[in-house]
Coordinates of C-alpha atoms and ligand atoms in Angstrom, one line a residue:
X1 CA 0.0 0.0 0.0
X2 CA 2.8 2.4 0.7
X3 CA 3.5 2.8 -3.1
X4 CA -0.1 4.0 -3.7
X5 CA 0.5 7.7 -3.0
X6 CA 3.4 7.7 -5.4
X7 CA 1.2 6.3 -8.1
X8 CA -1.4 8.9 -7.4
X9 CA 1.2 11.6 -7.8
X10 CA 2.4 10.1 -11.1
X11 CA -1.2 9.9 -12.4
X12 CA -1.9 13.5 -11.4
X13 CA 1.3 14.7 -13.1
X14 CA 0.2 13.0 -16.3
X15 CA -3.2 14.7 -16.3
X16 CA -2.3 18.2 -15.1
X17 CA 0.1 19.8 -17.6
X18 CA 3.3 21.3 -16.1
X19 CA 3.2 25.1 -15.6
X20 CA 3.7 26.6 -19.0
X21 CA 7.2 28.0 -19.4
X22 CA 7.4 31.7 -20.1
X23 CA 10.0 34.1 -21.6
X24 CA 9.6 37.9 -21.3
X25 CA 10.9 40.2 -24.0
X26 CA 11.5 43.9 -24.0
X27 CA 11.3 44.9 -27.6
X28 CA 12.1 48.2 -29.4
X29 CA 10.6 46.6 -32.5
X30 CA 6.9 47.1 -32.9
X31 CA 4.3 44.5 -32.1
X32 CA 3.3 44.0 -35.8
X33 CA 6.9 42.9 -36.6
X34 CA 7.5 40.6 -33.7
X35 CA 4.1 39.1 -32.8
X36 CA 3.7 36.7 -35.7
X37 CA 7.1 35.3 -35.0
X38 CA 6.6 34.9 -31.2
X39 CA 3.2 33.3 -31.9
X40 CA 5.0 30.8 -34.2
X41 CA 7.4 30.0 -31.4
X42 CA 4.7 29.5 -28.9
X43 CA 2.8 27.2 -31.3
X44 CA 5.9 25.1 -31.9
X45 CA 7.3 24.9 -28.4
X46 CA 4.3 25.7 -26.0
X47 CA 6.5 28.4 -24.4
X48 CA 4.6 31.6 -23.7
X49 CA 6.3 34.8 -24.7
X50 CA 5.3 38.0 -22.9
X51 CA 6.5 41.2 -24.5
X52 CA 6.6 44.9 -23.9
X53 CA 7.2 47.2 -26.8
X54 CA 8.6 50.8 -26.5
X55 CA 11.4 52.9 -27.9
X56 CA 14.9 51.6 -27.0
X57 CA 15.7 54.6 -24.7
X58 CA 12.7 54.0 -22.3
X59 CA 13.2 50.3 -22.4
X60 CA 16.8 50.6 -21.3
X61 CA 15.8 53.1 -18.6
X62 CA 13.2 50.7 -17.4
X63 CA 15.7 47.8 -17.3
X64 CA 18.1 50.0 -15.4
X65 CA 15.4 51.1 -12.9
X66 CA 14.1 47.6 -12.4
X67 CA 17.5 46.1 -11.8
X68 CA 17.4 42.6 -10.4
X69 CA 13.6 42.8 -10.2
X70 CA 13.1 43.0 -13.9
X71 CA 10.7 40.5 -15.5
X72 CA 12.6 40.9 -18.8
X73 CA 14.7 37.9 -20.0
X74 CA 15.6 39.4 -23.4
X75 CA 16.2 42.9 -24.8
X76 CA 15.5 43.2 -28.5
X77 CA 16.3 46.3 -30.5
X78 CA 17.8 47.7 -33.7
X79 CA 21.3 48.9 -34.4
X80 CA 24.5 47.6 -32.9
X81 CA 24.9 51.2 -31.5
X82 CA 21.9 50.6 -29.3
X83 CA 22.9 47.1 -28.3
X84 CA 26.4 48.3 -27.5
X85 CA 24.8 51.1 -25.3
X86 CA 22.8 48.5 -23.4
X87 CA 25.9 46.5 -22.9
X88 CA 27.8 49.5 -21.5
X89 CA 25.0 50.2 -19.1
X90 CA 25.4 46.6 -17.8
X91 CA 21.9 45.6 -18.8
X92 CA 23.0 42.4 -20.7
X93 CA 24.9 39.3 -19.8
X94 CA 27.4 37.3 -21.9
X95 CA 26.0 33.9 -23.0
X96 CA 27.6 31.0 -24.7
X97 CA 25.7 29.2 -27.5
X98 CA 27.2 27.1 -30.2
X99 CA 23.9 27.4 -32.1
X100 CA 24.1 31.2 -32.2
X101 CA 27.7 31.1 -33.0
X102 CA 27.0 28.9 -35.9
X103 CA 24.0 30.8 -37.2
X104 CA 25.2 34.4 -36.7
X105 CA 28.4 35.4 -38.5
X106 CA 31.1 36.7 -36.2
X107 CA 31.0 40.3 -37.4
X108 CA 27.3 40.6 -36.7
X109 CA 27.5 39.7 -33.0
X110 CA 29.2 41.0 -29.9
X111 CA 32.7 39.3 -29.5
X112 CA 31.8 38.9 -25.8
X113 CA 28.5 37.2 -26.5
X114 CA 26.3 39.9 -24.9
X115 CA 24.2 40.5 -28.1
X116 CA 23.6 38.8 -31.4
X117 CA 22.3 40.1 -34.8
X118 CA 19.0 38.6 -35.9
X119 CA 18.6 40.5 -39.2
X120 CA 20.8 42.6 -41.4
X121 CA 19.9 46.1 -42.6
X122 CA 21.9 47.7 -45.4
X123 CA 22.4 51.4 -45.3
X124 CA 23.1 52.2 -48.9
X125 CA 22.7 54.9 -51.5
X126 CA 19.5 55.8 -53.5
X127 CA 19.3 58.1 -56.5
X128 CA 16.7 59.7 -58.7
X129 CA 16.7 57.7 -61.9
X130 CA 15.7 60.7 -64.0
X131 CA 18.6 62.9 -62.8
X132 CA 21.4 60.5 -62.2
X133 CA 23.0 57.5 -64.0
X134 CA 24.3 54.8 -61.8
X135 CA 27.7 55.1 -63.5
X136 CA 28.1 58.6 -61.8
X137 CA 27.9 57.0 -58.4
X138 CA 30.7 55.1 -56.6
X139 CA 31.2 55.5 -52.9
X140 CA 29.9 57.2 -49.7
X141 CA 33.2 59.1 -49.7
X142 CA 32.5 60.4 -53.3
X143 CA 29.3 62.1 -52.1
X144 CA 31.6 64.7 -50.5
X145 CA 32.9 65.7 -54.0
X146 CA 31.9 69.2 -55.1
X147 CA 30.2 67.7 -58.1
X148 CA 27.3 66.8 -55.8
X149 CA 26.9 70.4 -54.6
X150 CA 23.2 71.1 -53.9
X151 CA 22.3 67.6 -54.8
X152 CA 22.7 65.5 -51.7
X153 CA 20.0 64.7 -49.1
X154 CA 20.7 63.1 -45.7
X155 CA 18.8 62.2 -42.6
X156 CA 19.7 63.9 -39.4
X157 CA 22.9 63.0 -37.6
X158 CA 20.8 62.5 -34.4
X159 CA 19.7 59.1 -35.7
X160 CA 21.8 56.2 -34.5
X161 CA 21.9 54.8 -38.1
X162 CA 24.1 57.7 -39.2
X163 CA 26.2 57.6 -36.1
X164 CA 26.9 53.9 -36.8
X165 CA 27.7 54.7 -40.5
X166 CA 30.1 57.4 -39.5
X167 CA 31.5 55.3 -36.7
X168 CA 32.5 52.5 -39.0
X169 CA 33.9 55.1 -41.5
X170 CA 36.1 56.4 -38.6
X171 CA 37.2 52.8 -38.0
X172 CA 38.1 52.4 -41.7
X173 CA 39.5 55.7 -42.6
X174 CA 40.5 57.4 -39.4
X175 CA 39.1 60.6 -37.9
X176 CA 40.7 63.3 -40.0
X177 CA 39.7 61.7 -43.3
X178 CA 36.1 61.0 -42.1
X179 CA 35.7 64.5 -40.9
X180 CA 36.8 65.8 -44.3
X181 CA 34.2 63.6 -45.9
X182 CA 31.4 64.6 -43.6
X183 CA 32.2 68.3 -44.1
X184 CA 32.0 67.6 -47.8
X185 CA 28.5 66.0 -47.4
X186 CA 27.3 69.0 -45.4
X187 CA 28.6 71.4 -48.1
X188 CA 26.7 69.4 -50.7
X189 CA 23.3 69.3 -49.0
X190 CA 20.4 70.3 -51.1
X191 CA 18.4 71.1 -48.0
X192 CA 18.4 70.6 -44.2
X193 CA 18.8 67.0 -43.0
X194 CA 15.5 65.1 -42.8
X195 CA 13.8 63.7 -39.7
X196 CA 13.6 60.2 -41.2
X197 CA 14.7 58.0 -44.1
X198 CA 11.3 58.0 -45.8
X199 CA 11.0 61.7 -46.0
X200 CA 14.5 61.8 -47.5
X201 CA 13.7 59.2 -50.1
X202 CA 10.6 61.1 -51.1
X203 CA 12.7 64.2 -51.6
X204 CA 14.9 62.3 -53.9
X205 CA 12.0 60.9 -55.8
X206 CA 10.5 64.4 -56.1
X207 CA 13.7 65.7 -57.6
X208 CA 14.6 67.9 -54.6
X209 CA 17.9 66.1 -54.5
X210 CA 19.8 63.6 -56.7
X211 CA 21.1 61.1 -54.2
X212 CA 21.1 60.2 -50.5
X213 CA 21.7 57.4 -47.9
X214 CA 19.0 55.3 -46.4
X215 CA 18.2 51.8 -45.2
X216 CA 16.8 49.6 -47.9
X217 CA 13.6 48.5 -46.1
X218 CA 12.3 52.2 -46.2
X219 CA 12.8 52.1 -50.0
X220 CA 11.0 48.7 -50.1
X221 CA 8.0 50.2 -48.3
X222 CA 7.9 53.2 -50.6
X223 CA 8.0 51.3 -53.8
X224 CA 5.5 48.8 -52.5
X225 CA 3.0 51.7 -52.4
X226 CA 4.2 53.2 -55.7
X227 CA 6.3 51.1 -58.0
X228 CA 6.7 54.0 -60.5
X229 CA 8.8 56.3 -58.3
X230 CA 11.9 57.4 -60.1
X231 CA 14.0 55.9 -57.3
X232 CA 16.7 53.2 -57.4
X233 CA 19.2 51.4 -55.1
X234 CA 22.9 51.8 -55.6
X235 CA 25.4 49.6 -53.8
X236 CA 28.4 51.8 -53.0
X237 CA 32.0 50.9 -52.1
X238 CA 31.9 47.6 -54.0
X239 CA 35.6 47.9 -55.0
X240 CA 36.6 48.8 -51.4
X241 CA 35.1 47.8 -48.1
X242 CA 31.5 47.2 -49.1
X243 CA 28.1 48.6 -48.1
X244 CA 27.6 49.6 -44.5
X245 CA 25.4 47.0 -42.8
X246 CA 23.9 47.0 -39.4
X247 CA 21.7 44.6 -37.4
X248 CA 18.6 44.3 -35.4
X249 CA 19.5 42.0 -32.6
X250 CA 19.0 40.9 -29.0
X251 CA 20.7 39.9 -25.9
X252 CA 19.9 38.1 -22.6
X253 CA 19.3 40.6 -19.8
X254 CA 21.7 40.6 -16.9
X255 CA 19.0 39.6 -14.4
X256 CA 17.1 37.2 -16.6
X257 CA 14.9 34.8 -14.6
X258 CA 14.7 32.4 -17.4
X259 CA 18.1 32.5 -19.0
X260 CA 17.8 29.0 -20.5
X261 CA 14.5 29.9 -22.1
X262 CA 15.9 33.2 -23.4
X263 CA 18.8 31.5 -25.1
X264 CA 16.5 28.9 -26.6
X265 CA 14.3 31.6 -28.1
X266 CA 17.3 33.5 -29.5
X267 CA 18.6 30.3 -31.0
X268 CA 15.2 29.7 -32.6
X269 CA 15.1 33.2 -34.0
X270 CA 18.5 32.6 -35.7
X271 CA 17.4 29.2 -37.1
X272 CA 16.7 28.7 -40.8
X273 CA 13.0 28.2 -40.2
X274 CA 12.5 31.5 -38.2
X275 CA 14.9 33.7 -40.2
X276 CA 12.7 34.3 -43.2
X277 CA 9.8 35.0 -41.0
X278 CA 11.9 37.5 -39.1
X279 CA 13.7 39.3 -41.9
X280 CA 11.0 39.3 -44.6
X281 CA 8.3 41.0 -42.5
X282 CA 10.4 44.2 -42.5
X283 CA 12.1 43.6 -45.8
X284 CA 15.5 43.1 -44.1
X285 CA 18.2 40.5 -44.8
X286 CA 18.5 37.3 -42.9
X287 CA 21.5 37.2 -40.6
X288 CA 21.9 33.4 -41.1
X289 CA 23.9 33.0 -44.3
X290 CA 22.1 29.7 -45.1
X291 CA 18.8 31.6 -45.6
X292 CA 18.0 33.6 -48.7
X293 CA 16.3 37.0 -48.6
X294 CA 12.7 37.5 -49.6
X295 CA 12.5 37.5 -53.5
X296 CA 11.3 41.2 -53.4
X297 CA 14.4 42.1 -51.4
X298 CA 16.7 39.9 -53.5
X299 CA 15.5 41.7 -56.6
X300 CA 17.4 44.8 -55.5
X301 CA 20.6 42.8 -56.3
X302 CA 23.5 41.2 -54.6
X303 CA 26.2 43.3 -53.0
X304 CA 29.3 43.1 -51.0
X305 CA 28.8 44.2 -47.4
X306 CA 31.3 45.6 -45.0
X307 CA 32.7 42.8 -42.7
X308 CA 33.9 45.1 -40.0
X309 CA 32.4 44.0 -36.6
X310 CA 29.3 46.1 -36.0
X311 CA 30.4 46.5 -32.4
X312 CA 32.8 49.2 -33.8
X313 CA 29.7 51.3 -34.5
X314 CA 29.1 51.4 -30.8
X315 CA 32.6 51.8 -29.7
X316 CA 33.0 54.9 -31.9
X317 CA 29.6 56.3 -31.4
X318 CA 30.6 59.2 -29.2
X319 CA 33.5 60.0 -31.5
X320 CA 31.2 60.0 -34.4
X321 CA 28.7 62.3 -32.7
X322 CA 31.4 64.8 -31.9
X323 CA 32.8 64.6 -35.4
X324 CA 29.5 65.2 -37.0
X325 CA 28.9 68.1 -34.7
X326 CA 32.2 69.7 -35.5
X327 CA 31.5 69.2 -39.2
X328 CA 28.2 71.0 -38.9
X329 CA 26.1 68.0 -39.7
X330 CA 22.9 68.5 -37.8
Ligands
LIG401 FE1 14.5 52.0 -39.2

């Protein structure tokens, strides 16, 4: 008889499902981009994913304020510059995952394992097809040439995307050379820098300027709405260091309650089956080299991208901000 209670427990355990596992995500990417993906994860694994979405600044503030009491297991955001900031604030913890190391190329993740790229975004050049021939274009550096006077449009230097671009230019070319280029850009501006990439692209399409720099997915959204816009992609620096790329990515929070679950979710996000779902929804590029981009994105052409570690963008962010300020790039 003394085994009976044990049998009872076993029978009970078989009928009452174990407490569903849960992972909590703080996401600077909007709900419409991440929810389909997290739903797919829950469907496949039974793991519930709670998430909070906000801008990266408030999310990092929140993580800092909550400290060890945070419910967040993962911080997900865009731009290596932001992930690097989170790392500097001590909000992330280094993890070891052979799956992530295999799926995410080394230059698209933190060398210390505190964050990992999950999609790639290319910050390239766009031109007005009625005003410019692609043969006139070559490099980011060339946009500083006086031949582009009054013909260049840029987004504001306040945006981390441009800070990262200039940061990697500093890493490649050194500060004096980069400053000279940024001064040249400023001298060539057709109009004040724009608040966002979309407004800038519209200005190029409208003929207000000939050429500018933007992330490809903004272009994708625009031509989705109007395929006839006189706007095209140009891949610069193909004979030198390649197109500036950045990432959206994530890291495990320093005080994650479910570190194992967090790592499993990140591993899944980098897997072949999740990568298309993740990258295609925002017309980005998969980070996992085994996965092809969406046909719509692939149609913009192949290009060589810069293989400098994106962590450089973070390391040189302050230097880049000061340089752009000195050069009068607002
Ligand atoms: Fe963006």
